[in-house]
Coordinates of C-alpha atoms in Angstrom, one line a residue:
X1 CA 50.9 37.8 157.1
X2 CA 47.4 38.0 155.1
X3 CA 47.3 40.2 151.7
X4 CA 45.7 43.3 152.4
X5 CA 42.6 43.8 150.3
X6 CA 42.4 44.6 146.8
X7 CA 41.1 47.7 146.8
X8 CA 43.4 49.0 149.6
X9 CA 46.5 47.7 147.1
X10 CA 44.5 49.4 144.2
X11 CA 44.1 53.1 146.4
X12 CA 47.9 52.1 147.9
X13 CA 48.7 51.9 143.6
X14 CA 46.8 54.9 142.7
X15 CA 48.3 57.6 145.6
X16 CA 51.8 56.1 144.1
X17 CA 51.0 57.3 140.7
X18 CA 49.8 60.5 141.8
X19 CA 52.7 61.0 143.9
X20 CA 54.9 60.1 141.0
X21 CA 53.1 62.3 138.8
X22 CA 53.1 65.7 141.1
X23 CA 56.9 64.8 141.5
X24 CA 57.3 64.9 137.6
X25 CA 55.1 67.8 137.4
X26 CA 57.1 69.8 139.8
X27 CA 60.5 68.8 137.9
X28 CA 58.9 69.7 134.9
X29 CA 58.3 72.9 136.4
X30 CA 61.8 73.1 137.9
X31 CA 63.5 72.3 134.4
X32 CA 61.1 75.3 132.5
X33 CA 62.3 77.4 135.5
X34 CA 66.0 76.9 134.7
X35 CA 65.6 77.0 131.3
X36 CA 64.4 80.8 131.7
X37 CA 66.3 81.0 135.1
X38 CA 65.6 84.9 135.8
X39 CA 68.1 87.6 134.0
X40 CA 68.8 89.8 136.7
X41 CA 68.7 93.5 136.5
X42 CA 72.4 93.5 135.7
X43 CA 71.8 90.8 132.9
X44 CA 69.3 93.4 130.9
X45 CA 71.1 96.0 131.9
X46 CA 74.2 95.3 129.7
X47 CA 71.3 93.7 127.7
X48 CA 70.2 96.6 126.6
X49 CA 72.5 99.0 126.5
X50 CA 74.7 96.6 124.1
X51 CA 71.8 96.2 121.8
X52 CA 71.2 100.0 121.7
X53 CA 74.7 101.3 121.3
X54 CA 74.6 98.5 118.3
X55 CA 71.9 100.0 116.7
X56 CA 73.6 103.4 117.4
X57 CA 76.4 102.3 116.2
X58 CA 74.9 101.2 112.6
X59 CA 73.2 104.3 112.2
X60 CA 76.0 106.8 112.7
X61 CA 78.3 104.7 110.4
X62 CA 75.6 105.1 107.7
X63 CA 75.7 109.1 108.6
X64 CA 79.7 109.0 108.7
X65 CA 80.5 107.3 105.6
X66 CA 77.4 107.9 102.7
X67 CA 79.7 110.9 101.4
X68 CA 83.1 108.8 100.9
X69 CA 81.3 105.6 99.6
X70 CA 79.3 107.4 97.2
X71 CA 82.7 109.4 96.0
X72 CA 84.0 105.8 95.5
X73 CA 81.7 103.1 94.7
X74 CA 78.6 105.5 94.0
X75 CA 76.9 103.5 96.5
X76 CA 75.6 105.9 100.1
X77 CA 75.1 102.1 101.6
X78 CA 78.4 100.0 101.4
X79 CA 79.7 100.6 104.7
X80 CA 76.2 101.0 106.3
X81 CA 75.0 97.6 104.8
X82 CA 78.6 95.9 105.9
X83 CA 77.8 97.1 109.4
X84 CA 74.4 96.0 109.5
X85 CA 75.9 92.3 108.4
X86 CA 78.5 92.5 111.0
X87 CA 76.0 93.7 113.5
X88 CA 73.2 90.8 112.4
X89 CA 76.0 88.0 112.9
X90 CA 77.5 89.8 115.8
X91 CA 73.9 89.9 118.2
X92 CA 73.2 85.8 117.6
X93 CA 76.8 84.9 118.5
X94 CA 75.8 87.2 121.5
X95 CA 72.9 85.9 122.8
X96 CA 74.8 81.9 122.1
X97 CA 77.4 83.0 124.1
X98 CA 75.1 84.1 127.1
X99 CA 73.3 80.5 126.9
X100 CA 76.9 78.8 127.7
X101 CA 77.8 77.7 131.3
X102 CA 80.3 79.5 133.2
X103 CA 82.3 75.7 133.0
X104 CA 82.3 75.7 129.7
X105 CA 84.4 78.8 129.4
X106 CA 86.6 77.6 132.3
X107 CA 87.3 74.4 130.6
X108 CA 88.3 75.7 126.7
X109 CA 90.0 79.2 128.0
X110 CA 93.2 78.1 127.6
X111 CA 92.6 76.3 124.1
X112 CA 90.8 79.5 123.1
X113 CA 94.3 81.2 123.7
X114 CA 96.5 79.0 121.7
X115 CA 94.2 79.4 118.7
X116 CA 94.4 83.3 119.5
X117 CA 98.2 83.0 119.6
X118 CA 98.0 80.9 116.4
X119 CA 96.2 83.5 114.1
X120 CA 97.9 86.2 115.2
X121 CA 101.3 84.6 114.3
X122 CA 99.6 83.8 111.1
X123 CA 99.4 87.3 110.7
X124 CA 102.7 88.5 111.5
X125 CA 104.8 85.4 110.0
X126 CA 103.1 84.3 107.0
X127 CA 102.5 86.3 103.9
X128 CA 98.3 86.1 105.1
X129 CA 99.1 89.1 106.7
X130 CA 98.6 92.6 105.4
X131 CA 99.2 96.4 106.5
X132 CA 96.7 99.2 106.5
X133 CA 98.4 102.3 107.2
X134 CA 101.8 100.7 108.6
X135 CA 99.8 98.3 110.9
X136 CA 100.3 94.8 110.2
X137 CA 97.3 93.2 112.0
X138 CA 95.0 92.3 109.5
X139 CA 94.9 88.8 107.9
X140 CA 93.3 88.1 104.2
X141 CA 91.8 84.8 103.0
X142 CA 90.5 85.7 99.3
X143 CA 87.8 88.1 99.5
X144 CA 87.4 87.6 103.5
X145 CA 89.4 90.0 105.8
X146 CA 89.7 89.9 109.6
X147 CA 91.6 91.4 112.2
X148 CA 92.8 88.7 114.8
X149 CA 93.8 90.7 117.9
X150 CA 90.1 91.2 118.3
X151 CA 90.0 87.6 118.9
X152 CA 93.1 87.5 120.7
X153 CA 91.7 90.2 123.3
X154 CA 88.7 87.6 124.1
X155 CA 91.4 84.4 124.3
X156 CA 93.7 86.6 126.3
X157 CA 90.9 88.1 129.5
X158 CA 89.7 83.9 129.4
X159 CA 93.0 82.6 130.0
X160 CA 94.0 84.9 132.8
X161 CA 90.5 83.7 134.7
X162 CA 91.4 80.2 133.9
X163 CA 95.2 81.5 135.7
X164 CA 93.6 82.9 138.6
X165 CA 90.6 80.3 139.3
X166 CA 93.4 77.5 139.0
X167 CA 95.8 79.3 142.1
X168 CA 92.9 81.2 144.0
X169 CA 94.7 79.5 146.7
X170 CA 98.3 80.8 145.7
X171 CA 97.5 84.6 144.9
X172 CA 100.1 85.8 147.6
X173 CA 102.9 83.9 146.1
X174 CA 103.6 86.1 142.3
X175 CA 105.5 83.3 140.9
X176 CA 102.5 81.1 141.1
X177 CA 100.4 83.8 139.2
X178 CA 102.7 86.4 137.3
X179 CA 104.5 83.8 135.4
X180 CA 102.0 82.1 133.7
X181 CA 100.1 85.4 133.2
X182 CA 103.3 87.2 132.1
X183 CA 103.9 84.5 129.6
X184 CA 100.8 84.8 128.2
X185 CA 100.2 88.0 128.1
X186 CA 103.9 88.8 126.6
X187 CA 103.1 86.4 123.5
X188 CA 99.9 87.7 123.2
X189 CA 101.0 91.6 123.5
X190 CA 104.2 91.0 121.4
X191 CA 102.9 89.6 118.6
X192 CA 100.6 92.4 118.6
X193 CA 103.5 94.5 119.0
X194 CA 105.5 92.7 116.0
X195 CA 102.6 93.8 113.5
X196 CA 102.9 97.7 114.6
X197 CA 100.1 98.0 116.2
X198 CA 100.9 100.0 119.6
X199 CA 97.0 101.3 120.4
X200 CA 95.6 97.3 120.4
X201 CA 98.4 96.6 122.6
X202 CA 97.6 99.4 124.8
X203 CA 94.1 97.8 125.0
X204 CA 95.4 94.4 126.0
X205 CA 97.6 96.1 128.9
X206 CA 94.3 98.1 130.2
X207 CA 92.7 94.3 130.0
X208 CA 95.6 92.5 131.7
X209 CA 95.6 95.2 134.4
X210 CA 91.7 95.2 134.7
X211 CA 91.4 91.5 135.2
X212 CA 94.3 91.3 137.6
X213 CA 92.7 93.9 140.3
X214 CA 89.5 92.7 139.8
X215 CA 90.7 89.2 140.1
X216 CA 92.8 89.7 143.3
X217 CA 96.2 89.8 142.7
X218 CA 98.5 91.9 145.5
X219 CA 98.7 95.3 144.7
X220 CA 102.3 95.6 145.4
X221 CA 102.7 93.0 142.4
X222 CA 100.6 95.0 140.0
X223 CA 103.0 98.2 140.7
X224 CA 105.7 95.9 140.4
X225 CA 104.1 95.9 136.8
X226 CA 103.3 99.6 135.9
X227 CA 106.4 100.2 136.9
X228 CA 108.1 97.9 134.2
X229 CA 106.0 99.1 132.0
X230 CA 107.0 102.6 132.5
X231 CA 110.5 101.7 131.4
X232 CA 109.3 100.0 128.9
X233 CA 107.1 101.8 126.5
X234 CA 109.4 104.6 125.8
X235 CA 111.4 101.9 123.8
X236 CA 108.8 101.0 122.6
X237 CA 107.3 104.0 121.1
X238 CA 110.6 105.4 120.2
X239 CA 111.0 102.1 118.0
X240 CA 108.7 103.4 115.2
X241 CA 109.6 107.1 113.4
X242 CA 105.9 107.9 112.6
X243 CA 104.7 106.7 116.0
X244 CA 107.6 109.2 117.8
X245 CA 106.4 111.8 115.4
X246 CA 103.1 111.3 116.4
X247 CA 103.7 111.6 119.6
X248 CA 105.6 114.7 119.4
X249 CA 103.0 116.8 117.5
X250 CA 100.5 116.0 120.1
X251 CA 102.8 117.0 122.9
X252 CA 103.4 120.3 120.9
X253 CA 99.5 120.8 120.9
X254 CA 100.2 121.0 116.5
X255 CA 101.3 124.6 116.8
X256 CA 104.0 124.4 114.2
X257 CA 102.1 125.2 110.7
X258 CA 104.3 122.3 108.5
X259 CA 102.6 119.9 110.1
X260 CA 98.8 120.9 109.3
X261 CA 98.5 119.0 106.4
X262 CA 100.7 116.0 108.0
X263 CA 99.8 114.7 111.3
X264 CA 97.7 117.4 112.9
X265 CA 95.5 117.6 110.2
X266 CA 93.1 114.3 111.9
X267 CA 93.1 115.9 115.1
X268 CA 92.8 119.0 114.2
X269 CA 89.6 118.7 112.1
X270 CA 88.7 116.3 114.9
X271 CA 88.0 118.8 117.2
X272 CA 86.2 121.4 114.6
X273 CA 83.9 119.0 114.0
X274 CA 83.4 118.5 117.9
X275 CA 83.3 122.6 118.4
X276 CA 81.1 122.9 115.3
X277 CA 78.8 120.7 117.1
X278 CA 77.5 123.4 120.1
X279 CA 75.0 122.2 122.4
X280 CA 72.6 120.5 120.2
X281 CA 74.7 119.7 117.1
X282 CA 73.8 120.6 113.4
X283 CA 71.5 117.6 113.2
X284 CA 71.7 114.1 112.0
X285 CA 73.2 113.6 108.7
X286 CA 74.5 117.2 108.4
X287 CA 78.1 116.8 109.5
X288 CA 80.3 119.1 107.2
X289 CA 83.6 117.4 108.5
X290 CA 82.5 113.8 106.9
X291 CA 82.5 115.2 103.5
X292 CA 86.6 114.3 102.8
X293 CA 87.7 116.5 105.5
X294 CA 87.8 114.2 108.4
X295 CA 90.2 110.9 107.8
X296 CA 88.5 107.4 109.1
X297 CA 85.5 109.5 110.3
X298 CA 83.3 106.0 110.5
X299 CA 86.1 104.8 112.4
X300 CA 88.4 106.0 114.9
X301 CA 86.6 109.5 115.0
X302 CA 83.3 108.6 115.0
X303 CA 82.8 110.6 118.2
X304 CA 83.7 113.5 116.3
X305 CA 80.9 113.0 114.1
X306 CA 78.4 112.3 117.2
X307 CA 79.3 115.6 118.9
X308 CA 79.2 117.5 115.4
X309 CA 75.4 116.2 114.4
X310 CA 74.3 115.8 117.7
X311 CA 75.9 117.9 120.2
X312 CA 77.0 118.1 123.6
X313 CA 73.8 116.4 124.7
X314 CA 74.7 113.2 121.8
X315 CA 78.3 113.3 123.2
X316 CA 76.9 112.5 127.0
X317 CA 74.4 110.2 125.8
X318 CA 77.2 108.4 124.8
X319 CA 79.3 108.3 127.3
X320 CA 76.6 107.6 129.7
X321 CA 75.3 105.0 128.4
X322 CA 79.0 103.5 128.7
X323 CA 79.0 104.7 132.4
X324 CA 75.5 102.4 132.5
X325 CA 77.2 99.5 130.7
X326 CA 80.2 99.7 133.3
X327 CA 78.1 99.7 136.4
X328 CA 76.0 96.4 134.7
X329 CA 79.6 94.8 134.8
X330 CA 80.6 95.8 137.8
X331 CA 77.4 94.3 139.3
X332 CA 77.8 90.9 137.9
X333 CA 81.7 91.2 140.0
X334 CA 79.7 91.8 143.1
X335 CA 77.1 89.0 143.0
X336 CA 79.6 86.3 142.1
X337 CA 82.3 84.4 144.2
X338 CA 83.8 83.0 141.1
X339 CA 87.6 84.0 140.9
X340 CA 87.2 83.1 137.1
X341 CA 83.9 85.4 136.8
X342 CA 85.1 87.7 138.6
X343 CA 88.2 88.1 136.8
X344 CA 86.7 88.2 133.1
X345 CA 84.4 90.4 134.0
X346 CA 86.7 92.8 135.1
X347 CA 89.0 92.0 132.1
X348 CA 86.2 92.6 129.9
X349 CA 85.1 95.7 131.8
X350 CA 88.5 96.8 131.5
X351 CA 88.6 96.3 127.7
X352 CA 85.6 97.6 126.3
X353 CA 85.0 100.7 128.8
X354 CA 89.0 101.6 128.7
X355 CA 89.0 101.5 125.0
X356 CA 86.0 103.5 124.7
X357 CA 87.4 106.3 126.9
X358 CA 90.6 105.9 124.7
X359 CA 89.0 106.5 122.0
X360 CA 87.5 109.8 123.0
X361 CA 90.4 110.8 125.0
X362 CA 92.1 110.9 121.2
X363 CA 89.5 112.6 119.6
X364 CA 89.1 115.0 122.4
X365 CA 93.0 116.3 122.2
X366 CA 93.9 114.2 125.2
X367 CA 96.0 111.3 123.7
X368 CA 97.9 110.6 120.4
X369 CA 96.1 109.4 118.0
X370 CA 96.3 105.6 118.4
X371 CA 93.9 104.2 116.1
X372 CA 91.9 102.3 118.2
X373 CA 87.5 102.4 117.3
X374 CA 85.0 103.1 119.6
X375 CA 83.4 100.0 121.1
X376 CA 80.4 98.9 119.6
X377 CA 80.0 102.0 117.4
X378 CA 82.5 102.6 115.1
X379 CA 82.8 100.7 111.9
X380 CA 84.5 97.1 111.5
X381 CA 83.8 93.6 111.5
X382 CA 86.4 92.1 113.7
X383 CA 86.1 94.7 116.6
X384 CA 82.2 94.5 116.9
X385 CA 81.8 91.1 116.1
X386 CA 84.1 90.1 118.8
X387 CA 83.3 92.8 121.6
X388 CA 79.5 91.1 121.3
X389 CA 80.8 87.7 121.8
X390 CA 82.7 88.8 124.9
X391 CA 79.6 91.2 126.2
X392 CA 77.8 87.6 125.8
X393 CA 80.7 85.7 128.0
X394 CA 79.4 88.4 130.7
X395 CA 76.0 87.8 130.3
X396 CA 76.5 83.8 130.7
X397 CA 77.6 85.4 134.3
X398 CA 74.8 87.4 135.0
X399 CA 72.5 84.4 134.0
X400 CA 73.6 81.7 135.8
X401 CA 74.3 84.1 139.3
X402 CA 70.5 84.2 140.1
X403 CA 70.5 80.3 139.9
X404 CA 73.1 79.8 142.1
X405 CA 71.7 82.6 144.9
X406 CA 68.8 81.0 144.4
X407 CA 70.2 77.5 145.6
X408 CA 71.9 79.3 148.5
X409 CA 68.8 80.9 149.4
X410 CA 66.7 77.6 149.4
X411 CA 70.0 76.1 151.2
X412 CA 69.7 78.9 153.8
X413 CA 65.9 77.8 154.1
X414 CA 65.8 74.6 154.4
X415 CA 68.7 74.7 157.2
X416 CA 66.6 77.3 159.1
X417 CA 63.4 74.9 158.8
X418 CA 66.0 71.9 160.1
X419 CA 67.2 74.5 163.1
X420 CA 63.2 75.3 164.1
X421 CA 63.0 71.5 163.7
X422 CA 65.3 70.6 165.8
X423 CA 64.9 73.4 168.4
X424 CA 61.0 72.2 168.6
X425 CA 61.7 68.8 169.1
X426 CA 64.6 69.7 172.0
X427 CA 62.2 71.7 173.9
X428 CA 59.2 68.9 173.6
X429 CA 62.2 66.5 174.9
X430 CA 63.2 69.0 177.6
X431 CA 59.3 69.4 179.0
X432 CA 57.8 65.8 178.8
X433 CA 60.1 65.0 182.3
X434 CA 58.3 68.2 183.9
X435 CA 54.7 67.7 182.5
X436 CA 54.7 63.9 183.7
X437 CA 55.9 64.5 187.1
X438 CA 53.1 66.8 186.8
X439 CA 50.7 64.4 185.8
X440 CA 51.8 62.0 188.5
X441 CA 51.8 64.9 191.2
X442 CA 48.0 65.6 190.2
X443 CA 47.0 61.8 190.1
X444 CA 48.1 61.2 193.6
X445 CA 46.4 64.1 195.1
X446 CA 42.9 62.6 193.3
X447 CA 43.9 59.2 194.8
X448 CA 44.5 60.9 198.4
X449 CA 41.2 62.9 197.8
X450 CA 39.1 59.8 197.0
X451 CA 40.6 57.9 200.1
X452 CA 39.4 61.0 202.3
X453 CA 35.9 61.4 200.7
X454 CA 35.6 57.4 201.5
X455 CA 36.5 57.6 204.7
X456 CA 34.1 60.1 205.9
X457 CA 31.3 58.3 204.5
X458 CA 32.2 55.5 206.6

């Protein structure tokens, strides 16, 4: 066979090259795409309610605490510059965190809960471990402090996804799923539990429950488990003499006067500042109850603070604004198929809204006081810096669920294109028989014509 021409090969070259080249172009355009695959609504939803209930947060510690840090280092910014740190290495890890595939997570979960487990026995079994107000859940390296159960909360909600993805296929059977979940979570809560600290463990049940329902385990199973812990925490509580007494003052509603200037005398001033507050609170920065006469006001009742300086109206910003943050989680649960998503995101959900509405249920008269912050808001290193990192687990969810509807989508295209494809070419198939016995019909009624016409012309 001859060579084609030259100048055909050197068009046949050049089209090549240009095909090559649009090819490259569109991956290019493809890779940018993903790169900057599109946050969904949900995705700046918890976006931005995360960054502004930070900001919030920052702000109302500053309010809360000038008085007491100026009484004791003559300094209205320590606690409001800490926070600011703790907020400024808190947002990066954040937006890291979101950047990580969902298999990434899957994959380390269950490492990132031994090393949980390990610094939290450091705490509790080596003299690294100190006590603030009887809890023991706080470990010290020099200058640097941290609270560990803040990172065991994130190791504990991963590892109960990794559980659940692993026997999706076995949720009906409970010894497939409750025993490795129940040995995890008993190590996890008990060592919490060792150090004193009854409210964080009350956190980690709320997150063991959360991600279990959202994750699909049989509800008869998860009654199974209320149940147990029904019997159980009595014990438990009765254990510690201050925790029982507690306990008893707030069931008495502090009516007996010996205990004003004891244990009624948090809650109590709790809710004068809240009352003191009225509809649009006494302004920002005038709280009366943050000068000495509120205990851990930057802290655990912070929300008294909000509703004395900025109301009723600051009190339902707030807790909308958690109500918005819940929905944004609940809406990466309903996009995704991913037992292990799914069941984070409900643990996560579980943690950060339950121990937000904790926390104002204590301030608010409605619990004992339990010592357990407001998400996000109240003062401390540990709790935000971690709750951001676990917000950004969620929003490595939402980020990568519009890629993968996306594929189905284009998926769900290109099969319909196939189908028309196909259906066409059937019906083409299924009509060339008739059209060319139509063709042959007409060709022999010309023929017979022509044979006529000739013969009368004869």
């Amino acid at each position: 066979m001859a060579n084609p021409p030259t100048s055909l090969r050197r068009g046949t070259a050049t089209n090549r090259r240009e095909n090559v080249g649009q090819r490259t172009g569109r991956g290019a355009v493809v890779a940018v795409k993903q790169l900057f695959v599109a946050e969904t609504g949900a995705f700046y939803t918890i976006l931005g309610v995360t960054l502004f209930l930070v900001v919030f947060g920052v702000v109302m510690v500053l309010s809360s605490s000038s008085v007491e840090q100026y009484a004791a280092t003559h300094d209205f910014f320590g606690a409001f510059t800490r926070q600011g740190l703790y907020a400024i290495i808190g947002v990066p890890l954040m937006l890291i965190a979101s950047r990580l595939p969902v298999r990434f997570w899957r994959k380390w979960a269950m490492r990132i809960v031994l090393v949980g487990l390990f610094v939290q026995a450091l705490v509790v079994l080596t003299p690294l471990g100190y006590s603030i107000q009887g809890n023991r859940n706080w470990i010290r390296l020099g200058s640097f402090t941290a609270q560990p159960s803040e990172i065991l909360k994130l190791a504990l909600v991963l590892g109960i996804g990794a559980i659940i993805y692993a026997k999706r296929d076995k949720l009906h059977d409970w010894r497939e799923v409750f025993v490795p979940i129940g040995l995890a979570s008993l190590a996890s809560i008990g060592l919490v539990l060792v150090g004193g600290d009854q409210g964080t463990a009350m956190i980690m049940m709320i997150l063991v429950f959360g991600a279990l329902f959202v994750g699909g385990a049989r509800l008869r199973h998860l009654g199974v488990g209320v149940l147990a812990l029904a019997v159980i925490v009595p014990f438990v509580t009765a254990s510690s003499s201050s925790r029982g007494d507690r306990i008893g003052a707030w069931l008495s509603g502090c009516t007996n006067a010996s205990q004003y200037q004891d244990l009624c005398w948090q809650p109590t001033h709790g809710m004068w500042a809240l009352s003191s507050g009225g509809i649009f609170g006494v302004g920002l920065g005038n709280s009366k109850a943050k000068w000495s006469w509120l205990p851990e006001a930057d802290n655990d009742y912070i929300f008294a603070i909000i509703g004395e300086e900025l109301g009723l109206i600051g009190a339902i910003v707030v807790l909308a604004l958690f109500v918005v943050l819940a929905i944004g989680f609940i809406k990466v649960i309903r996009t995704s198929r991913d037992p292990f998503v799914r069941t984070v995101t409900g643990g996560v959900l579980a943690w950060i809204i339950g121990q937000a509405f904790v926390n104002i249920a204590v301030v608010l008269g409605l619990l004992p006081v339990l010592g357990v912050p407001l998400p996000l808001i109240s003062a401390g290193g540990s709790a935000l810096i971690m709750t951001l990192v676990a917000i950004g687990v969620v929003l490595s969810f939402a980020r990568e669920a519009p890629a993968a509807a996306e594929t189905r989508l284009s998926g769900d295209l290109r099969g319909t294109a196939a189908d028309r494809s196909a259906r066409a070419a059937a019906q083409r198939a299924a009509t060339a028989p008739t059209q060319r016995s139509a063709a042959g019909a007409a060709q022999r009624a010309a023929d017979r014509a022509a044979q006529r016409s000739a013969g009368s012309r004869r």
